[in-house]
Every structure is written in C-alpha cells, then in structure tokens.
Amino acid sequence: MPFYDFKCRRCDTVFNVQATIEEKEKNLIPCPGCGGRVLERVYTKANISLVSRKAYMTEPSPACKCCKRDCPNAQG
Ligand SMILES: [Zn+2]
C-alpha cells in the first residue's frame, strides 16, 4: 500500500499514513489527532523538488533566445 501525507483541516495535524487507494478516495482515513476525516492531501517530498524545479525554470531571462529544447521560451 502506498503512503500518503495528509493535513487535517480541523486541527491542522499533518500525518503520514499507509492506506489503500480506496480508503483515500472514500475519505475513510481518520485524523490521528481529532478523528476528523476532512483531510487535505499534502506533498511533503514533492514540494521540495517542485520548488527547486521552479527556481531552475525561472532562471532564464524572459528575453532568452537560446532555443534550447528544454528552454521554456523555446516553444513554437
Ligand atoms: Zn484532526
């Protein structure tokens, strides 16, 4: 079973839980802090890579004419 990171919207407890996809989809996972099931999915590990990737993507200036394949300004 995969692990998921959740944040409880009632008490803001962030926790990691191993659950089936069905349990996740049907909100069957209770908050360990208050027992509530209104949870917000958080991406603890993914956020780190997204931040670093975004920093990399915004590195070239808007006037970039490098035309490299990975350049965000090279589309079209
Ligand atoms: Zn809670």
PDB file of C-alpha atoms and ligand atoms in Angstrom:
ATOM      1  CA  MET A   1       0.000   0.000   0.000  1.00  0.00           C
ATOM      2  CA  PRO A   2       1.247   3.499  -0.735  1.00  0.00           C
ATOM      3  CA  PHE A   3       1.917   6.131   1.873  1.00  0.00           C
ATOM      4  CA  TYR A   4       0.033   9.396   1.864  1.00  0.00           C
ATOM      5  CA  ASP A   5       0.683  12.670   3.638  1.00  0.00           C
ATOM      6  CA  PHE A   6      -2.400  14.438   4.915  1.00  0.00           C
ATOM      7  CA  LYS A   7      -3.203  17.559   6.845  1.00  0.00           C
ATOM      8  CA  CYS A   8      -6.337  17.682   8.936  1.00  0.00           C
ATOM      9  CA  ARG A   9      -8.454  20.712   8.128  1.00  0.00           C
ATOM     10  CA  ARG A  10      -9.945  20.699  11.604  1.00  0.00           C
ATOM     11  CA  CYS A  11      -6.856  20.571  13.812  1.00  0.00           C
ATOM     12  CA  ASP A  12      -4.007  21.068  11.276  1.00  0.00           C
ATOM     13  CA  THR A  13      -2.309  17.826  12.257  1.00  0.00           C
ATOM     14  CA  VAL A  14      -0.003  16.649   9.487  1.00  0.00           C
ATOM     15  CA  PHE A  15       0.486  12.930   9.368  1.00  0.00           C
ATOM     16  CA  ASN A  16       1.718  10.164   7.127  1.00  0.00           C
ATOM     17  CA  VAL A  17      -0.438   7.093   6.737  1.00  0.00           C
ATOM     18  CA  GLN A  18      -0.309   3.905   4.756  1.00  0.00           C
ATOM     19  CA  ALA A  19      -3.651   3.328   3.118  1.00  0.00           C
ATOM     20  CA  THR A  20      -5.250   1.782   0.085  1.00  0.00           C
ATOM     21  CA  ILE A  21      -6.330   3.978  -2.799  1.00  0.00           C
ATOM     22  CA  GLU A  22      -9.926   3.112  -1.972  1.00  0.00           C
ATOM     23  CA  GLU A  23      -9.525   4.306   1.606  1.00  0.00           C
ATOM     24  CA  LYS A  24      -8.040   7.534   0.339  1.00  0.00           C
ATOM     25  CA  GLU A  25     -10.681   8.096  -2.340  1.00  0.00           C
ATOM     26  CA  LYS A  26     -13.585   7.440   0.028  1.00  0.00           C
ATOM     27  CA  ASN A  27     -12.157   9.524   2.871  1.00  0.00           C
ATOM     28  CA  LEU A  28     -12.018   6.559   5.224  1.00  0.00           C
ATOM     29  CA  ILE A  29      -8.814   7.744   6.858  1.00  0.00           C
ATOM     30  CA  PRO A  30      -9.333   9.399  10.251  1.00  0.00           C
ATOM     31  CA  CYS A  31      -7.098  12.117  11.629  1.00  0.00           C
ATOM     32  CA  PRO A  32      -4.957  10.713  14.471  1.00  0.00           C
ATOM     33  CA  GLY A  33      -5.358  13.990  16.334  1.00  0.00           C
ATOM     34  CA  CYS A  34      -9.106  14.574  16.369  1.00  0.00           C
ATOM     35  CA  GLY A  35     -10.610  11.706  14.394  1.00  0.00           C
ATOM     36  CA  GLY A  36     -11.927  14.025  11.713  1.00  0.00           C
ATOM     37  CA  ARG A  37     -11.958  12.883   8.114  1.00  0.00           C
ATOM     38  CA  VAL A  38     -11.792  16.203   6.326  1.00  0.00           C
ATOM     39  CA  LEU A  39      -8.214  15.888   5.193  1.00  0.00           C
ATOM     40  CA  GLU A  40      -6.121  17.833   2.772  1.00  0.00           C
ATOM     41  CA  ARG A  41      -3.502  15.988   0.786  1.00  0.00           C
ATOM     42  CA  VAL A  42      -0.037  17.398   1.263  1.00  0.00           C
ATOM     43  CA  TYR A  43       3.022  16.576  -0.786  1.00  0.00           C
ATOM     44  CA  THR A  44       5.908  16.933   1.593  1.00  0.00           C
ATOM     45  CA  LYS A  45       8.595  15.402  -0.590  1.00  0.00           C
ATOM     46  CA  ALA A  46       7.184  16.560  -3.923  1.00  0.00           C
ATOM     47  CA  ASN A  47       7.078  20.165  -2.776  1.00  0.00           C
ATOM     48  CA  ILE A  48      10.830  20.216  -2.359  1.00  0.00           C
ATOM     49  CA  SER A  49      11.505  19.106  -5.922  1.00  0.00           C
ATOM     50  CA  LEU A  50       8.799  21.410  -7.294  1.00  0.00           C
ATOM     51  CA  VAL A  51      10.395  24.400  -5.614  1.00  0.00           C
ATOM     52  CA  SER A  52      13.836  23.594  -6.933  1.00  0.00           C
ATOM     53  CA  ARG A  53      12.464  22.856 -10.392  1.00  0.00           C
ATOM     54  CA  LYS A  54      10.558  26.130 -10.452  1.00  0.00           C
ATOM     55  CA  ALA A  55      13.686  28.020  -9.453  1.00  0.00           C
ATOM     56  CA  TYR A  56      15.506  26.350 -12.315  1.00  0.00           C
ATOM     57  CA  MET A  57      12.723  27.067 -14.819  1.00  0.00           C
ATOM     58  CA  THR A  58      12.590  30.766 -13.953  1.00  0.00           C
ATOM     59  CA  GLU A  59      16.348  31.130 -14.263  1.00  0.00           C
ATOM     60  CA  PRO A  60      16.462  32.195 -17.959  1.00  0.00           C
ATOM     61  CA  SER A  61      15.502  35.789 -18.636  1.00  0.00           C
ATOM     62  CA  PRO A  62      12.200  36.492 -20.486  1.00  0.00           C
ATOM     63  CA  ALA A  63      14.238  37.644 -23.463  1.00  0.00           C
ATOM     64  CA  CYS A  64      16.039  34.332 -23.713  1.00  0.00           C
ATOM     65  CA  LYS A  65      16.692  33.331 -27.299  1.00  0.00           C
ATOM     66  CA  CYS A  66      18.778  30.303 -26.579  1.00  0.00           C
ATOM     67  CA  CYS A  67      16.326  27.961 -28.382  1.00  0.00           C
ATOM     68  CA  LYS A  68      17.447  25.014 -26.303  1.00  0.00           C
ATOM     69  CA  ARG A  69      14.955  22.208 -26.243  1.00  0.00           C
ATOM     70  CA  ASP A  70      14.289  22.476 -22.504  1.00  0.00           C
ATOM     71  CA  CYS A  71      14.041  26.241 -22.516  1.00  0.00           C
ATOM     72  CA  PRO A  72      10.524  27.446 -21.551  1.00  0.00           C
ATOM     73  CA  ASN A  73      10.861  30.225 -24.136  1.00  0.00           C
ATOM     74  CA  ALA A  74      11.663  27.872 -26.981  1.00  0.00           C
ATOM     75  CA  GLN A  75       8.101  26.663 -27.543  1.00  0.00           C
ATOM     76  CA  GLY A  76       6.880  27.017 -31.106  1.00  0.00           C
TER      77      GLY A  76
HETATM   78 ZN    ZN B   1      -7.631  16.488  13.193  1.00  0.00          ZN
END
